């Protein structure tokens, strides 16, 4: 018993100093009651004069016994002009408030920012990432802030991204742009906390480098391609390895951009500049990268003129997928080492595309330039495959060897009339001992018209195959769909989400499927989205549109599985596991004490912490958790 009370007393006494989950508040004098304003800076307009200094601590106009920070903005003077002499409004950042912390924040660091705000007039403030106050890094940090004439509590949480803390810059500051309103106003801040949990150092020992000849000393350029203007014409192909102009003993890759010719026009005949991707460099790998894969990309760069390059995700070089990959890359006339880390997103590697390539757009400058790359590595840690035991196959007779076709429906043209009904099981034309599903499409008859009487081709969905399951699929459900396909002619099929066969919901499900005259296996994984399974509609079906080719064809399917892991399946509670980490130990006691003392830790799992099952978490439950920890579980 003495051991128990000693444990409880120690935890209660230390609870006030407990840094919840490793988060540490980096702000000094956040309640503004002292005189230290070393964490607060302002760009403001006092008596019509622009002032850059530490933020001012003033008496709260709504409560004289309270102190807070005041930042003053100005009216738009109405006489400003841009670089070309055109009238312009004051910038959104004409007045600013900054929260600065001494410690550098890095990619992966988690943060919680909380404060109170009010203003004399309702207004909006934008937030940005800066290194030191006024040194802009990125346009987005913790989102927009709404000010009213009443004090309001604001809390924002997140994880520092590569855009907010890029290589070569140091993130220390949240900047608030306070001139969005374009009117004189007074903005107030109080009770400021910026708590940070440092990211765990990454162990790259398990990452695999997918690049061959990254130091460019050999001749292998299988991982490097370019769209290059070294001949005066656009040349697509293998990247060129050349002698380093700054060191004759070194070899590197060179890509040449061109001057804007000045005679280009867009689709409407209007003058246009060359595209940012008019010249490009590509790092491409054989391995397909999928959502969740982690990467570290390193390389050295320089250019004859200082410039910036954008990066995109592509399937193969030139096969654009997404506009953002590893962020912009700055080039100077000196060699600079770049390192970028991250995790592949669904936008960079959507279900219907294969991500293999980082593309560098090298015509942002719009001038002829020589860009150089060297010492390139692309290290990848593949996402852990899901546990197959957690997925349930919803398909009966997926190998087509039985007679059951409950899960398979066809819309096809076996005769001159369209057939809707259970799919047909036939002998595989390539192997008489095997059975499969056959779906027949038709030639375009050439006499179809739309609603206005205009000629039209047959619809892509003029022939269809449907995989339907009895279980309703919901947002967040994970799926693994696999099947084998072939056709008599090469063709592409689109896939859609339907409720029942023919009950269209959404145009995209598991991506396009390419058919060839040889059997091939297709596997698609993903998570059901709100577009695929909207409220008020029940998703049960994958539809394959088989008339994209517009020609008669025969499509075959076999070895079909549709495995699903349901979302939000409530796990059985682990009594005493207050933080939900799967174990019951002293940390759970600490979390429960923090909750009882009104610190309200976000990670408490109420159903686990409520040891006695009375619907509350209090000192009795803390006692119960301690007993479990000490082996006295009753």
Coordinates of C-alpha atoms in Angstrom, one line a residue, residues 47-259:
X47 CA 1.2 57.2 -35.3
X48 CA 1.5 56.8 -39.0
X49 CA 5.1 55.6 -38.9
X50 CA 6.3 52.1 -39.8
X51 CA 8.0 50.3 -36.8
X52 CA 9.9 47.0 -36.9
X53 CA 10.7 45.9 -33.3
X54 CA 9.8 43.5 -30.5
X55 CA 6.1 43.4 -30.1
X56 CA 4.6 45.8 -27.5
X57 CA 3.0 44.5 -24.3
X58 CA 0.0 46.7 -23.3
X59 CA -2.9 46.8 -21.0
X60 CA -5.8 44.8 -22.4
X61 CA -8.5 47.4 -23.5
X62 CA -11.2 45.0 -22.3
X63 CA -9.6 44.2 -18.9
X64 CA -7.2 46.7 -17.3
X65 CA -5.8 44.0 -15.0
X66 CA -4.6 41.9 -18.0
X67 CA -1.7 42.4 -20.3
X68 CA -1.5 41.4 -24.0
X69 CA 0.3 42.2 -27.2
X70 CA -1.1 44.9 -29.5
X71 CA -0.2 45.3 -33.2
X72 CA -1.5 48.2 -35.3
X73 CA -2.3 48.2 -39.0
X74 CA -3.0 51.2 -41.2
X75 CA -5.5 52.4 -43.8
X76 CA -4.5 51.8 -47.4
X77 CA -3.0 55.2 -48.5
X78 CA -4.3 54.7 -52.0
X79 CA -1.1 56.0 -53.7
X80 CA 0.9 52.8 -54.0
X81 CA 2.1 51.4 -57.3
X82 CA 3.6 48.1 -58.4
X83 CA 6.9 47.7 -60.3
X84 CA 5.2 48.6 -63.5
X85 CA 3.7 51.8 -62.1
X86 CA 0.1 50.4 -61.8
X87 CA -2.0 51.2 -58.8
X88 CA -1.9 48.5 -56.1
X89 CA -3.3 48.0 -52.6
X90 CA -1.1 47.6 -49.6
X91 CA 0.2 44.0 -49.2
X92 CA -1.4 41.6 -46.9
X93 CA 1.9 41.6 -45.0
X94 CA 2.0 45.4 -44.7
X95 CA 1.5 44.8 -40.9
X96 CA 2.7 41.6 -39.2
X97 CA 3.0 39.8 -35.9
X98 CA 5.6 37.1 -35.3
X99 CA 6.0 34.3 -32.8
X100 CA 9.6 33.4 -32.7
X101 CA 11.3 30.5 -30.9
X102 CA 15.1 30.0 -30.6
X103 CA 15.0 26.2 -31.4
X104 CA 15.0 25.3 -35.1
X105 CA 11.9 23.3 -36.2
X106 CA 12.6 20.5 -38.6
X107 CA 10.5 18.3 -41.0
X108 CA 8.5 15.8 -39.0
X109 CA 8.4 17.9 -35.8
X110 CA 4.9 18.0 -34.3
X111 CA 3.5 21.2 -32.9
X112 CA 0.5 22.6 -31.0
X113 CA 0.0 26.4 -31.2
X114 CA -2.6 28.0 -29.0
X115 CA -3.4 31.7 -28.2
X116 CA -6.2 34.1 -27.7
X117 CA -7.0 36.9 -30.2
X118 CA -9.3 39.8 -30.7
X119 CA -9.3 43.0 -32.8
X120 CA -11.1 46.4 -32.8
X121 CA -12.7 45.4 -36.2
X122 CA -13.5 41.9 -37.4
X123 CA -10.7 40.7 -39.8
X124 CA -8.8 37.8 -41.1
X125 CA -5.1 37.1 -40.6
X126 CA -3.0 34.8 -42.8
X127 CA -0.1 32.8 -41.4
X128 CA 3.2 31.9 -43.0
X129 CA 6.5 30.1 -42.1
X130 CA 9.5 32.3 -41.7
X131 CA 13.0 31.7 -40.5
X132 CA 13.6 34.9 -38.6
X133 CA 10.8 37.4 -38.5
X134 CA 10.3 38.9 -41.9
X135 CA 12.3 36.2 -43.8
X136 CA 9.6 34.4 -45.7
X137 CA 9.8 30.7 -46.4
X138 CA 6.3 29.4 -47.2
X139 CA 2.9 30.9 -47.6
X140 CA 1.1 28.4 -45.3
X141 CA 1.8 27.6 -41.7
X142 CA -1.2 27.2 -39.3
X143 CA -4.0 28.4 -41.5
X144 CA -6.0 31.7 -41.5
X145 CA -7.0 33.2 -38.2
X146 CA -10.4 35.0 -37.7
X147 CA -10.5 38.0 -35.4
X148 CA -13.6 39.4 -33.9
X149 CA -14.1 42.1 -31.3
X150 CA -14.4 39.4 -28.6
X151 CA -11.5 37.4 -27.2
X152 CA -11.4 33.9 -28.8
X153 CA -9.2 30.9 -28.1
X154 CA -7.4 29.4 -31.1
X155 CA -5.6 26.0 -31.2
X156 CA -3.9 24.6 -34.2
X157 CA -1.9 21.4 -34.4
X158 CA 0.2 19.9 -37.2
X159 CA 3.5 18.4 -38.4
X160 CA 6.2 20.5 -40.0
X161 CA 6.4 19.9 -43.7
X162 CA 9.3 20.1 -46.2
X163 CA 7.7 23.2 -47.6
X164 CA 7.8 25.0 -44.2
X165 CA 11.3 23.8 -43.3
X166 CA 13.2 23.2 -46.6
X167 CA 16.8 22.2 -46.7
X168 CA 19.0 25.3 -46.5
X169 CA 16.5 27.3 -44.4
X170 CA 15.8 27.3 -40.6
X171 CA 12.2 27.5 -39.4
X172 CA 11.8 29.5 -36.2
X173 CA 8.8 31.8 -36.8
X174 CA 5.1 31.9 -37.4
X175 CA 4.2 35.1 -39.2
X176 CA 0.7 36.6 -39.1
X177 CA -0.2 38.9 -42.0
X178 CA -2.5 41.6 -40.5
X179 CA -3.3 43.8 -43.5
X180 CA -5.7 41.6 -45.2
X181 CA -8.5 44.0 -44.2
X182 CA -6.7 47.0 -45.8
X183 CA -8.0 49.3 -43.0
X184 CA -6.5 50.7 -39.8
X185 CA -7.1 48.2 -37.0
X186 CA -5.7 47.0 -33.7
X187 CA -5.0 43.3 -33.2
X188 CA -4.4 41.7 -29.8
X189 CA -2.7 38.4 -28.8
X190 CA -2.5 36.8 -25.4
X191 CA -1.8 33.4 -23.7
X192 CA 0.5 32.2 -26.4
X193 CA 2.0 28.7 -26.4
X194 CA 4.0 27.0 -29.1
X195 CA 4.7 23.4 -28.0
X196 CA 6.9 21.2 -30.1
X197 CA 7.6 17.5 -30.1
X198 CA 10.8 16.8 -31.9
X199 CA 10.7 14.2 -34.6
X200 CA 12.4 10.9 -34.0
X201 CA 15.7 10.8 -35.9
X202 CA 15.3 8.7 -39.0
X203 CA 17.3 5.5 -39.3
X204 CA 18.1 5.3 -43.0
X205 CA 19.8 1.9 -42.8
X206 CA 16.7 0.1 -44.1
X207 CA 16.3 2.5 -47.1
X208 CA 17.4 1.1 -50.4
X209 CA 19.1 3.3 -53.0
X210 CA 17.4 2.7 -56.4
X211 CA 20.0 4.7 -58.4
X212 CA 22.8 3.2 -60.5
X213 CA 25.9 5.4 -61.3
X214 CA 24.7 8.2 -59.1
X215 CA 28.2 9.8 -59.0
X216 CA 28.1 10.0 -62.8
X217 CA 31.6 8.5 -63.1
X218 CA 30.4 5.6 -65.2
X219 CA 28.4 5.5 -68.4
X220 CA 25.1 4.1 -67.2
X221 CA 22.3 6.6 -67.5
X222 CA 19.4 4.2 -67.1
X223 CA 18.1 6.3 -64.2
X224 CA 18.6 9.7 -65.8
X225 CA 16.6 11.2 -68.8
X226 CA 16.3 14.8 -70.1
X227 CA 14.5 17.1 -72.4
X228 CA 17.5 19.1 -73.5
X229 CA 18.3 22.0 -75.9
X230 CA 22.0 21.5 -76.3
X231 CA 21.7 21.2 -80.1
X232 CA 19.3 24.2 -80.4
X233 CA 16.4 21.8 -80.8
X234 CA 14.5 19.8 -78.2
X235 CA 16.2 16.5 -77.6
X236 CA 14.4 13.8 -75.5
X237 CA 16.4 10.8 -74.3
X238 CA 19.2 9.7 -72.0
X239 CA 20.8 12.5 -70.0
X240 CA 24.3 13.5 -71.0
X241 CA 27.3 13.0 -68.7
X242 CA 29.9 15.7 -69.2
X243 CA 33.1 16.9 -67.6
X244 CA 32.3 19.3 -64.7
X245 CA 33.2 22.8 -65.9
X246 CA 34.4 23.6 -62.4
X247 CA 36.6 20.5 -62.0
X248 CA 38.0 18.6 -64.9
X249 CA 38.5 15.5 -62.7
X250 CA 34.8 15.2 -62.0
X251 CA 31.9 14.1 -64.2
X252 CA 28.3 15.2 -63.9
X253 CA 25.0 15.6 -65.9
X254 CA 24.3 18.7 -67.9
X255 CA 20.9 19.8 -69.2
X256 CA 20.6 23.0 -71.4
X257 CA 17.6 25.3 -71.5
X258 CA 16.9 27.8 -74.2
X259 CA 16.1 31.5 -74.4

